[in-house]
Amino acid sequence: MRTLTSNAQVKIATRLGNDPICIVSIAWNGVNYIDYADREYANIPGRILEMGNIDDVRNLSGTSSSAQIGITLGDPDGAIKSLLNQYDVQKAPVKIYQSFADLARADAFIIFEGAITTPISWS
C-alpha cells in the first residue's frame, strides 16, 4: 500500500494539466541513494533517457510477485561509469518514484522497488 502526501493526492486527483516526473533512486554502494530524473527537478539531474514499462507478475494466490523494468541513464560527465568501476552494483537497491513539477521532492511516491540485475551495460 502506498502512502501519498496530501499534496500528491490533490495533484493526482487533477484530471488535466498534470506533468508527471519519474525519479530513479539508486544505492550504487548499497547504502547511499543517488537520484536521477527524466528532466531537471528539485536539484536532481535529468539523466533518464529511456524507461520501459513495469512488468509485474503475481502468483495466483497473490502471495508473491516478480517485477522488472529497463532503464537507460545518460552519463555525459562519466559519473555513472565511475560508480560502475568502483562498486559491484549487482543487487544494488533501486527505487522509482513519481512526482509532479510543482511538488516538492518529499511529495514523491514510490511506484517500484527492487534491485539492479544483469544485464548491465555501459557505452
Tab-separated table of N, CA, C and O in Angstrom:
chain	number	residue	atom	x	y	z
A	1	MET	N	0.843	-1.177	0.000
A	1	MET	CA	0.000	0.000	0.000
A	1	MET	C	0.885	1.235	0.000
A	1	MET	O	1.788	1.352	0.812
A	2	ARG	N	0.622	2.157	-0.918
A	2	ARG	CA	1.383	3.392	-0.983
A	2	ARG	C	0.770	4.432	-0.064
A	2	ARG	O	-0.441	4.552	0.051
A	3	THR	N	1.630	5.212	0.564
A	3	THR	CA	1.169	6.335	1.364
A	3	THR	C	1.530	7.605	0.605
A	3	THR	O	2.693	7.859	0.338
A	4	LEU	N	0.529	8.377	0.248
A	4	LEU	CA	0.739	9.604	-0.509
A	4	LEU	C	0.520	10.811	0.383
A	4	LEU	O	-0.374	10.809	1.228
A	5	THR	N	1.329	11.837	0.167
A	5	THR	CA	1.105	13.080	0.895
A	5	THR	C	-0.183	13.713	0.384
A	5	THR	O	-0.664	13.394	-0.709
A	6	SER	N	-0.732	14.622	1.149
A	6	SER	CA	-1.964	15.286	0.712
A	6	SER	C	-1.725	16.092	-0.565
A	6	SER	O	-2.597	16.158	-1.431
A	7	ASN	N	-0.529	16.679	-0.714
A	7	ASN	CA	-0.203	17.412	-1.943
A	7	ASN	C	-0.222	16.487	-3.152
A	7	ASN	O	-0.745	16.839	-4.210
A	8	ALA	N	0.343	15.291	-3.006
A	8	ALA	CA	0.355	14.330	-4.104
A	8	ALA	C	-1.061	13.860	-4.422
A	8	ALA	O	-1.429	13.720	-5.595
A	9	GLN	N	-1.876	13.638	-3.414
A	9	GLN	CA	-3.259	13.202	-3.629
A	9	GLN	C	-4.050	14.246	-4.405
A	9	GLN	O	-4.810	13.901	-5.315
A	10	VAL	N	-3.875	15.511	-4.070
A	10	VAL	CA	-4.574	16.593	-4.777
A	10	VAL	C	-4.131	16.637	-6.237
A	10	VAL	O	-4.938	16.765	-7.151
A	11	LYS	N	-2.829	16.499	-6.461
A	11	LYS	CA	-2.293	16.560	-7.822
A	11	LYS	C	-2.791	15.391	-8.666
A	11	LYS	O	-3.155	15.560	-9.823
A	12	ILE	N	-2.826	14.205	-8.094
A	12	ILE	CA	-3.297	13.030	-8.825
A	12	ILE	C	-4.783	13.156	-9.150
A	12	ILE	O	-5.234	12.728	-10.212
A	13	ALA	N	-5.557	13.764	-8.269
A	13	ALA	CA	-6.987	13.938	-8.488
A	13	ALA	C	-7.282	14.955	-9.595
A	13	ALA	O	-8.376	14.961	-10.157
A	14	THR	N	-6.298	15.794	-9.928
A	14	THR	CA	-6.471	16.775	-11.001
A	14	THR	C	-6.488	16.027	-12.326
A	14	THR	O	-5.555	15.290	-12.639
A	15	ARG	N	-7.528	16.207	-13.102
A	15	ARG	CA	-7.714	15.410	-14.317
A	15	ARG	C	-6.880	15.907	-15.484
A	15	ARG	O	-6.470	15.114	-16.329
A	16	LEU	N	-6.628	17.201	-15.586
A	16	LEU	CA	-5.903	17.751	-16.729
A	16	LEU	C	-4.737	18.609	-16.260
A	16	LEU	O	-4.782	19.193	-15.180
A	17	GLY	N	-3.721	18.687	-17.082
A	17	GLY	CA	-2.608	19.589	-16.803
A	17	GLY	C	-1.526	19.014	-15.909
A	17	GLY	O	-0.615	19.728	-15.520
A	18	ASN	N	-1.610	17.726	-15.580
A	18	ASN	CA	-0.544	17.114	-14.785
A	18	ASN	C	0.658	16.821	-15.664
A	18	ASN	O	0.516	16.411	-16.804
A	19	ASP	N	1.822	17.022	-15.136
A	19	ASP	CA	3.055	16.744	-15.858
A	19	ASP	C	3.935	15.876	-14.966
A	19	ASP	O	4.797	16.387	-14.255
A	20	PRO	N	3.706	14.545	-14.952
A	20	PRO	CA	4.440	13.683	-14.030
A	20	PRO	C	5.932	13.637	-14.316
A	20	PRO	O	6.370	13.785	-15.458
A	21	ILE	N	6.694	13.433	-13.269
A	21	ILE	CA	8.147	13.297	-13.346
A	21	ILE	C	8.514	11.951	-12.735
A	21	ILE	O	8.013	11.598	-11.656
A	22	CYS	N	9.364	11.207	-13.410
A	22	CYS	CA	9.865	9.948	-12.861
A	22	CYS	C	11.249	10.182	-12.269
A	22	CYS	O	12.069	10.893	-12.843
A	23	ILE	N	11.491	9.574	-11.127
A	23	ILE	CA	12.770	9.679	-10.424
A	23	ILE	C	13.264	8.270	-10.134
A	23	ILE	O	12.537	7.460	-9.557
A	24	VAL	N	14.479	7.967	-10.563
A	24	VAL	CA	15.111	6.689	-10.258
A	24	VAL	C	16.155	6.969	-9.183
A	24	VAL	O	17.018	7.830	-9.340
A	25	SER	N	16.071	6.251	-8.087
A	25	SER	CA	16.974	6.420	-6.963
A	25	SER	C	17.756	5.118	-6.787
A	25	SER	O	17.167	4.065	-6.548
A	26	ILE	N	19.093	5.202	-6.937
A	26	ILE	CA	19.939	4.005	-6.917
A	26	ILE	C	20.971	4.121	-5.809
A	26	ILE	O	21.666	5.127	-5.697
A	27	ALA	N	21.098	3.067	-5.013
A	27	ALA	CA	22.150	2.989	-3.983
A	27	ALA	C	23.306	2.197	-4.588
A	27	ALA	O	23.451	1.005	-4.356
A	28	TRP	N	24.116	2.872	-5.406
A	28	TRP	CA	25.215	2.217	-6.118
A	28	TRP	C	26.123	1.450	-5.157
A	28	TRP	O	26.601	0.371	-5.467
A	29	ASN	N	26.384	2.033	-3.988
A	29	ASN	CA	27.256	1.384	-2.999
A	29	ASN	C	26.467	0.529	-2.015
A	29	ASN	O	27.010	0.054	-1.030
A	30	GLY	N	25.172	0.360	-2.269
A	30	GLY	CA	24.327	-0.440	-1.401
A	30	GLY	C	23.711	0.321	-0.246
A	30	GLY	O	22.868	-0.209	0.468
A	31	VAL	N	24.121	1.589	-0.039
A	31	VAL	CA	23.651	2.342	1.120
A	31	VAL	C	23.096	3.717	0.728
A	31	VAL	O	21.941	4.026	0.997
A	32	ASN	N	23.917	4.547	0.127
A	32	ASN	CA	23.554	5.941	-0.164
A	32	ASN	C	22.901	6.059	-1.536
A	32	ASN	O	23.513	5.724	-2.554
A	33	TYR	N	21.673	6.552	-1.562
A	33	TYR	CA	20.923	6.675	-2.811
A	33	TYR	C	21.311	7.949	-3.569
A	33	TYR	O	21.512	8.999	-2.966
A	34	ILE	N	21.394	7.820	-4.893
A	34	ILE	CA	21.595	8.955	-5.789
A	34	ILE	C	20.383	9.007	-6.715
A	34	ILE	O	19.983	7.990	-7.276
A	35	ASP	N	19.804	10.194	-6.863
A	35	ASP	CA	18.591	10.359	-7.661
A	35	ASP	C	18.908	10.833	-9.072
A	35	ASP	O	19.818	11.646	-9.290
A	36	TYR	N	18.107	10.334	-10.027
A	36	TYR	CA	18.136	10.767	-11.420
A	36	TYR	C	16.687	10.938	-11.848
A	36	TYR	O	15.840	10.121	-11.500
A	37	ALA	N	16.400	11.988	-12.607
A	37	ALA	CA	15.026	12.237	-13.044
A	37	ALA	C	14.958	12.235	-14.564
A	37	ALA	O	15.988	12.245	-15.249
A	38	ASP	N	13.726	12.235	-15.101
A	38	ASP	CA	13.593	12.269	-16.550
A	38	ASP	C	13.754	13.685	-17.112
A	38	ASP	O	13.800	13.879	-18.314
A	39	ARG	N	13.873	14.653	-16.220
A	39	ARG	CA	14.263	16.040	-16.561
A	39	ARG	C	14.681	16.712	-15.264
A	39	ARG	O	14.427	16.191	-14.179
A	40	GLU	N	15.345	17.839	-15.348
A	40	GLU	CA	15.806	18.534	-14.141
A	40	GLU	C	14.631	18.779	-13.200
A	40	GLU	O	13.576	19.237	-13.625
A	41	TYR	N	14.832	18.437	-11.935
A	41	TYR	CA	13.751	18.572	-10.962
A	41	TYR	C	14.342	18.604	-9.556
A	41	TYR	O	15.071	17.688	-9.168
A	42	ALA	N	14.059	19.645	-8.802
A	42	ALA	CA	14.455	19.747	-7.390
A	42	ALA	C	15.923	19.372	-7.177
A	42	ALA	O	16.248	18.544	-6.334
A	43	ASN	N	16.815	19.965	-7.944
A	43	ASN	CA	18.266	19.697	-7.871
A	43	ASN	C	18.642	18.259	-8.228
A	43	ASN	O	19.716	17.787	-7.857
A	44	ILE	N	17.771	17.562	-8.929
A	44	ILE	CA	18.049	16.209	-9.411
A	44	ILE	C	18.348	16.320	-10.901
A	44	ILE	O	17.559	16.898	-11.649
A	45	PRO	N	19.493	15.764	-11.338
A	45	PRO	CA	19.822	15.876	-12.763
A	45	PRO	C	18.889	15.057	-13.641
A	45	PRO	O	18.437	13.975	-13.254
A	46	GLY	N	18.584	15.583	-14.806
A	46	GLY	CA	17.754	14.884	-15.784
A	46	GLY	C	18.595	13.899	-16.572
A	46	GLY	O	19.136	14.241	-17.604
A	47	ARG	N	18.740	12.679	-16.084
A	47	ARG	CA	19.618	11.673	-16.703
A	47	ARG	C	18.867	10.466	-17.253
A	47	ARG	O	19.473	9.624	-17.892
A	48	ILE	N	17.565	10.348	-17.002
A	48	ILE	CA	16.823	9.207	-17.521
A	48	ILE	C	16.551	9.448	-19.005
A	48	ILE	O	15.851	10.388	-19.367
A	49	LEU	N	17.142	8.594	-19.850
A	49	LEU	CA	16.937	8.707	-21.293
A	49	LEU	C	15.769	7.853	-21.768
A	49	LEU	O	15.058	8.219	-22.694
A	50	GLU	N	15.622	6.702	-21.115
A	50	GLU	CA	14.560	5.787	-21.504
A	50	GLU	C	14.160	4.947	-20.305
A	50	GLU	O	14.999	4.549	-19.499
A	51	MET	N	12.870	4.702	-20.200
A	51	MET	CA	12.366	3.874	-19.119
A	51	MET	C	11.226	3.034	-19.677
A	51	MET	O	10.259	3.564	-20.223
A	52	GLY	N	11.361	1.711	-19.563
A	52	GLY	CA	10.333	0.814	-20.064
A	52	GLY	C	9.133	0.762	-19.136
A	52	GLY	O	9.066	1.452	-18.117
A	53	ASN	N	8.196	-0.082	-19.494
A	53	ASN	CA	7.030	-0.313	-18.651
A	53	ASN	C	7.399	-1.275	-17.531
A	53	ASN	O	8.270	-2.133	-17.696
A	54	ILE	N	6.742	-1.155	-16.416
A	54	ILE	CA	6.961	-2.090	-15.315
A	54	ILE	C	6.187	-3.363	-15.628
A	54	ILE	O	4.962	-3.339	-15.781
A	55	ASP	N	6.922	-4.477	-15.779
A	55	ASP	CA	6.309	-5.785	-15.985
A	55	ASP	C	6.154	-6.442	-14.625
A	55	ASP	O	7.140	-6.694	-13.938
A	56	ASP	N	4.935	-6.707	-14.229
A	56	ASP	CA	4.662	-7.253	-12.900
A	56	ASP	C	3.886	-8.560	-13.048
A	56	ASP	O	2.852	-8.596	-13.698
A	57	VAL	N	4.409	-9.620	-12.442
A	57	VAL	CA	3.768	-10.926	-12.484
A	57	VAL	C	3.476	-11.349	-11.053
A	57	VAL	O	4.352	-11.306	-10.192
A	58	ARG	N	2.255	-11.763	-10.790
A	58	ARG	CA	1.857	-12.235	-9.451
A	58	ARG	C	1.399	-13.684	-9.551
A	58	ARG	O	0.812	-14.081	-10.547
A	59	ASN	N	1.649	-14.449	-8.488
A	59	ASN	CA	1.146	-15.823	-8.498
A	59	ASN	C	-0.350	-15.821	-8.223
A	59	ASN	O	-0.917	-14.821	-7.780
A	60	LEU	N	-1.002	-16.916	-8.494
A	60	LEU	CA	-2.464	-16.972	-8.383
A	60	LEU	C	-2.986	-16.709	-6.978
A	60	LEU	O	-4.056	-16.143	-6.799
A	61	SER	N	-2.231	-17.100	-5.965
A	61	SER	CA	-2.693	-16.872	-4.592
A	61	SER	C	-2.451	-15.439	-4.132
A	61	SER	O	-2.938	-15.029	-3.090
A	62	GLY	N	-1.675	-14.669	-4.918
A	62	GLY	CA	-1.412	-13.272	-4.575
A	62	GLY	C	-0.396	-13.080	-3.466
A	62	GLY	O	-0.241	-11.987	-2.938
A	63	THR	N	0.323	-14.138	-3.117
A	63	THR	CA	1.271	-14.036	-2.003
A	63	THR	C	2.661	-13.593	-2.427
A	63	THR	O	3.484	-13.264	-1.580
A	64	SER	N	2.936	-13.604	-3.726
A	64	SER	CA	4.252	-13.147	-4.177
A	64	SER	C	4.138	-12.555	-5.578
A	64	SER	O	3.167	-12.797	-6.288
A	65	SER	N	5.154	-11.778	-5.940
A	65	SER	CA	5.167	-11.179	-7.270
A	65	SER	C	6.607	-10.987	-7.722
A	65	SER	O	7.546	-11.027	-6.928
A	66	SER	N	6.747	-10.784	-9.001
A	66	SER	CA	8.052	-10.504	-9.590
A	66	SER	C	7.851	-9.385	-10.599
A	66	SER	O	6.930	-9.439	-11.416
A	67	ALA	N	8.689	-8.362	-10.522
A	67	ALA	CA	8.542	-7.227	-11.424
A	67	ALA	C	9.895	-6.830	-11.977
A	67	ALA	O	10.932	-7.073	-11.352
A	68	GLN	N	9.896	-6.231	-13.144
A	68	GLN	CA	11.137	-5.736	-13.727
A	68	GLN	C	10.849	-4.524	-14.603
A	68	GLN	O	9.735	-4.343	-15.078
A	69	ILE	N	11.886	-3.723	-14.802
A	69	ILE	CA	11.798	-2.549	-15.666
A	69	ILE	C	13.187	-2.273	-16.218
A	69	ILE	O	14.185	-2.435	-15.513
A	70	GLY	N	13.259	-1.882	-17.474
A	70	GLY	CA	14.529	-1.498	-18.088
A	70	GLY	C	14.677	0.014	-18.066
A	70	GLY	O	13.731	0.743	-18.355
A	71	ILE	N	15.861	0.487	-17.698
A	71	ILE	CA	16.122	1.924	-17.602
A	71	ILE	C	17.437	2.243	-18.298
A	71	ILE	O	18.424	1.522	-18.126
A	72	THR	N	17.467	3.322	-19.070
A	72	THR	CA	18.694	3.817	-19.684
A	72	THR	C	18.984	5.197	-19.116
A	72	THR	O	18.136	6.091	-19.189
A	73	LEU	N	20.173	5.358	-18.513
A	73	LEU	CA	20.595	6.637	-17.950
A	73	LEU	C	21.667	7.265	-18.826
A	73	LEU	O	22.544	6.566	-19.333
A	74	GLY	N	21.621	8.579	-18.980
A	74	GLY	CA	22.678	9.308	-19.667
A	74	GLY	C	23.834	9.563	-18.704
A	74	GLY	O	23.620	9.745	-17.506
A	75	ASP	N	25.035	9.569	-19.248
A	75	ASP	CA	26.233	9.751	-18.418
A	75	ASP	C	27.198	10.732	-19.086
A	75	ASP	O	28.327	10.376	-19.412
A	76	PRO	N	26.774	11.987	-19.286
A	76	PRO	CA	27.611	12.928	-20.031
A	76	PRO	C	28.923	13.286	-19.340
A	76	PRO	O	29.894	13.650	-19.999
A	77	ASP	N	28.989	13.162	-18.020
A	77	ASP	CA	30.208	13.542	-17.302
A	77	ASP	C	31.002	12.337	-16.785
A	77	ASP	O	32.019	12.497	-16.107
A	78	GLY	N	30.546	11.113	-17.093
A	78	GLY	CA	31.260	9.912	-16.674
A	78	GLY	C	31.053	9.527	-15.220
A	78	GLY	O	31.695	8.593	-14.731
A	79	ALA	N	30.144	10.178	-14.512
A	79	ALA	CA	29.921	9.890	-13.090
A	79	ALA	C	29.380	8.476	-12.877
A	79	ALA	O	29.787	7.781	-11.943
A	80	ILE	N	28.481	8.034	-13.747
A	80	ILE	CA	27.914	6.696	-13.602
A	80	ILE	C	28.973	5.641	-13.925
A	80	ILE	O	29.098	4.640	-13.215
A	81	LYS	N	29.758	5.862	-14.960
A	81	LYS	CA	30.843	4.923	-15.294
A	81	LYS	C	31.811	4.796	-14.124
A	81	LYS	O	32.280	3.702	-13.799
A	82	SER	N	32.104	5.899	-13.460
A	82	SER	CA	32.981	5.878	-12.293
A	82	SER	C	32.382	5.012	-11.176
A	82	SER	O	33.098	4.243	-10.523
A	83	LEU	N	31.078	5.119	-10.958
A	83	LEU	CA	30.405	4.302	-9.949
A	83	LEU	C	30.435	2.818	-10.322
A	83	LEU	O	30.655	1.952	-9.475
A	84	LEU	N	30.233	2.526	-11.621
A	84	LEU	CA	30.288	1.140	-12.078
A	84	LEU	C	31.685	0.543	-11.901
A	84	LEU	O	31.826	-0.645	-11.607
A	85	ASN	N	32.708	1.369	-12.075
A	85	ASN	CA	34.090	0.909	-11.883
A	85	ASN	C	34.432	0.728	-10.406
A	85	ASN	O	35.280	-0.085	-10.059
A	86	GLN	N	33.772	1.490	-9.558
A	86	GLN	CA	34.101	1.498	-8.132
A	86	GLN	C	33.340	0.436	-7.337
A	86	GLN	O	33.864	-0.104	-6.372
A	87	TYR	N	32.104	0.141	-7.720
A	87	TYR	CA	31.250	-0.752	-6.937
A	87	TYR	C	30.741	-1.918	-7.769
A	87	TYR	O	30.521	-1.786	-8.978
A	88	ASP	N	30.502	-3.035	-7.118
A	88	ASP	CA	29.782	-4.146	-7.723
A	88	ASP	C	28.306	-3.821	-7.547
A	88	ASP	O	27.765	-3.932	-6.443
A	89	VAL	N	27.658	-3.395	-8.613
A	89	VAL	CA	26.291	-2.876	-8.495
A	89	VAL	C	25.225	-3.953	-8.636
A	89	VAL	O	24.039	-3.656	-8.510
A	90	GLN	N	25.646	-5.194	-8.883
A	90	GLN	CA	24.670	-6.280	-8.932
A	90	GLN	C	23.936	-6.343	-7.595
A	90	GLN	O	24.549	-6.356	-6.535
A	91	LYS	N	22.633	-6.308	-7.630
A	91	LYS	CA	21.758	-6.330	-6.449
A	91	LYS	C	21.720	-4.995	-5.695
A	91	LYS	O	21.214	-4.929	-4.575
A	92	ALA	N	22.246	-3.918	-6.277
A	92	ALA	CA	22.145	-2.600	-5.637
A	92	ALA	C	20.671	-2.191	-5.574
A	92	ALA	O	19.934	-2.341	-6.548
A	93	PRO	N	20.219	-1.678	-4.436
A	93	PRO	CA	18.812	-1.273	-4.293
A	93	PRO	C	18.422	-0.126	-5.235
A	93	PRO	O	19.210	0.799	-5.456
A	94	VAL	N	17.211	-0.219	-5.767
A	94	VAL	CA	16.669	0.796	-6.672
A	94	VAL	C	15.231	1.098	-6.265
A	94	VAL	O	14.468	0.189	-5.955
A	95	LYS	N	14.895	2.377	-6.261
A	95	LYS	CA	13.512	2.801	-6.035
A	95	LYS	C	13.134	3.737	-7.169
A	95	LYS	O	13.940	4.568	-7.587
A	96	ILE	N	11.912	3.599	-7.652
A	96	ILE	CA	11.405	4.511	-8.677
A	96	ILE	C	10.226	5.252	-8.074
A	96	ILE	O	9.300	4.643	-7.525
A	97	TYR	N	10.307	6.559	-8.176
A	97	TYR	CA	9.273	7.437	-7.626
A	97	TYR	C	8.580	8.174	-8.764
A	97	TYR	O	9.128	8.322	-9.855
A	98	GLN	N	7.411	8.684	-8.475
A	98	GLN	CA	6.749	9.606	-9.374
A	98	GLN	C	6.378	10.848	-8.583
A	98	GLN	O	6.027	10.775	-7.397
A	99	SER	N	6.480	11.992	-9.242
A	99	SER	CA	6.097	13.256	-8.629
A	99	SER	C	5.578	14.160	-9.730
A	99	SER	O	5.354	13.718	-10.859
A	100	PHE	N	5.429	15.419	-9.410
A	100	PHE	CA	4.939	16.402	-10.372
A	100	PHE	C	5.779	17.662	-10.255
A	100	PHE	O	6.309	17.965	-9.180
A	101	ALA	N	5.891	18.394	-11.358
A	101	ALA	CA	6.813	19.525	-11.462
A	101	ALA	C	6.634	20.553	-10.348
A	101	ALA	O	7.610	21.123	-9.884
A	102	ASP	N	5.425	20.804	-9.918
A	102	ASP	CA	5.209	21.846	-8.913
A	102	ASP	C	5.128	21.312	-7.485
A	102	ASP	O	4.755	22.044	-6.573
A	103	LEU	N	5.486	20.048	-7.270
A	103	LEU	CA	5.517	19.478	-5.923
A	103	LEU	C	6.959	19.344	-5.434
A	103	LEU	O	7.885	19.228	-6.229
A	104	ALA	N	7.130	19.326	-4.124
A	104	ALA	CA	8.460	19.142	-3.523
A	104	ALA	C	8.888	17.691	-3.654
A	104	ALA	O	8.054	16.792	-3.817
A	105	ARG	N	10.182	17.439	-3.554
A	105	ARG	CA	10.717	16.069	-3.628
A	105	ARG	C	10.091	15.181	-2.549
A	105	ARG	O	9.848	13.998	-2.767
A	106	ALA	N	9.786	15.754	-1.412
A	106	ALA	CA	9.190	14.996	-0.304
A	106	ALA	C	7.797	14.461	-0.652
A	106	ALA	O	7.306	13.540	0.000
A	107	ASP	N	7.153	15.019	-1.675
A	107	ASP	CA	5.829	14.568	-2.085
A	107	ASP	C	5.883	13.411	-3.090
A	107	ASP	O	4.845	12.867	-3.455
A	108	ALA	N	7.078	13.037	-3.540
A	108	ALA	CA	7.211	11.927	-4.488
A	108	ALA	C	6.773	10.623	-3.819
A	108	ALA	O	6.959	10.434	-2.618
A	109	PHE	N	6.199	9.726	-4.604
A	109	PHE	CA	5.730	8.449	-4.062
A	109	PHE	C	6.323	7.289	-4.862
A	109	PHE	O	6.559	7.385	-6.059
A	110	ILE	N	6.593	6.200	-4.161
A	110	ILE	CA	7.244	5.029	-4.767
A	110	ILE	C	6.257	4.281	-5.660
A	110	ILE	O	5.137	3.992	-5.259
A	111	ILE	N	6.718	3.950	-6.890
A	111	ILE	CA	5.918	3.112	-7.782
A	111	ILE	C	6.610	1.772	-8.057
A	111	ILE	O	6.002	0.867	-8.623
A	112	PHE	N	7.883	1.653	-7.663
A	112	PHE	CA	8.632	0.404	-7.867
A	112	PHE	C	9.781	0.364	-6.884
A	112	PHE	O	10.400	1.388	-6.608
A	113	GLU	N	10.068	-0.830	-6.385
A	113	GLU	CA	11.223	-1.013	-5.512
A	113	GLU	C	11.832	-2.371	-5.829
A	113	GLU	O	11.122	-3.373	-5.897
A	114	GLY	N	13.146	-2.381	-6.066
A	114	GLY	CA	13.798	-3.635	-6.423
A	114	GLY	C	15.303	-3.511	-6.327
A	114	GLY	O	15.825	-2.760	-5.489
A	115	ALA	N	16.007	-4.232	-7.207
A	115	ALA	CA	17.469	-4.251	-7.200
A	115	ALA	C	17.970	-4.376	-8.636
A	115	ALA	O	17.282	-4.925	-9.504
A	116	ILE	N	19.170	-3.891	-8.878
A	116	ILE	CA	19.800	-3.998	-10.196
A	116	ILE	C	20.162	-5.462	-10.449
A	116	ILE	O	20.699	-6.133	-9.586
A	117	THR	N	19.829	-5.913	-11.645
A	117	THR	CA	20.226	-7.258	-12.069
A	117	THR	C	20.801	-7.186	-13.483
A	117	THR	O	20.606	-6.201	-14.186
A	118	THR	N	21.496	-8.223	-13.871
A	118	THR	CA	22.079	-8.263	-15.206
A	118	THR	C	20.974	-8.433	-16.239
A	118	THR	O	19.895	-8.933	-15.902
A	119	PRO	N	21.164	-8.021	-17.451
A	119	PRO	CA	22.393	-7.456	-17.995
A	119	PRO	C	22.529	-5.966	-17.694
A	119	PRO	O	21.552	-5.222	-17.710
A	120	ILE	N	23.742	-5.553	-17.386
A	120	ILE	CA	24.096	-4.164	-17.166
A	120	ILE	C	25.084	-3.797	-18.262
A	120	ILE	O	26.072	-4.504	-18.482
A	121	SER	N	24.833	-2.706	-18.961
A	121	SER	CA	25.779	-2.304	-19.998
A	121	SER	C	26.031	-0.811	-19.926
A	121	SER	O	25.194	-0.048	-19.444
A	122	TRP	N	27.205	-0.421	-20.390
A	122	TRP	CA	27.579	0.982	-20.452
A	122	TRP	C	28.239	1.204	-21.803
A	122	TRP	O	29.058	0.405	-22.258
A	123	SER	N	27.861	2.285	-22.475
A	123	SER	CA	28.520	2.611	-23.741
A	123	SER	C	28.582	4.100	-23.927
A	123	SER	O	27.882	4.841	-23.264
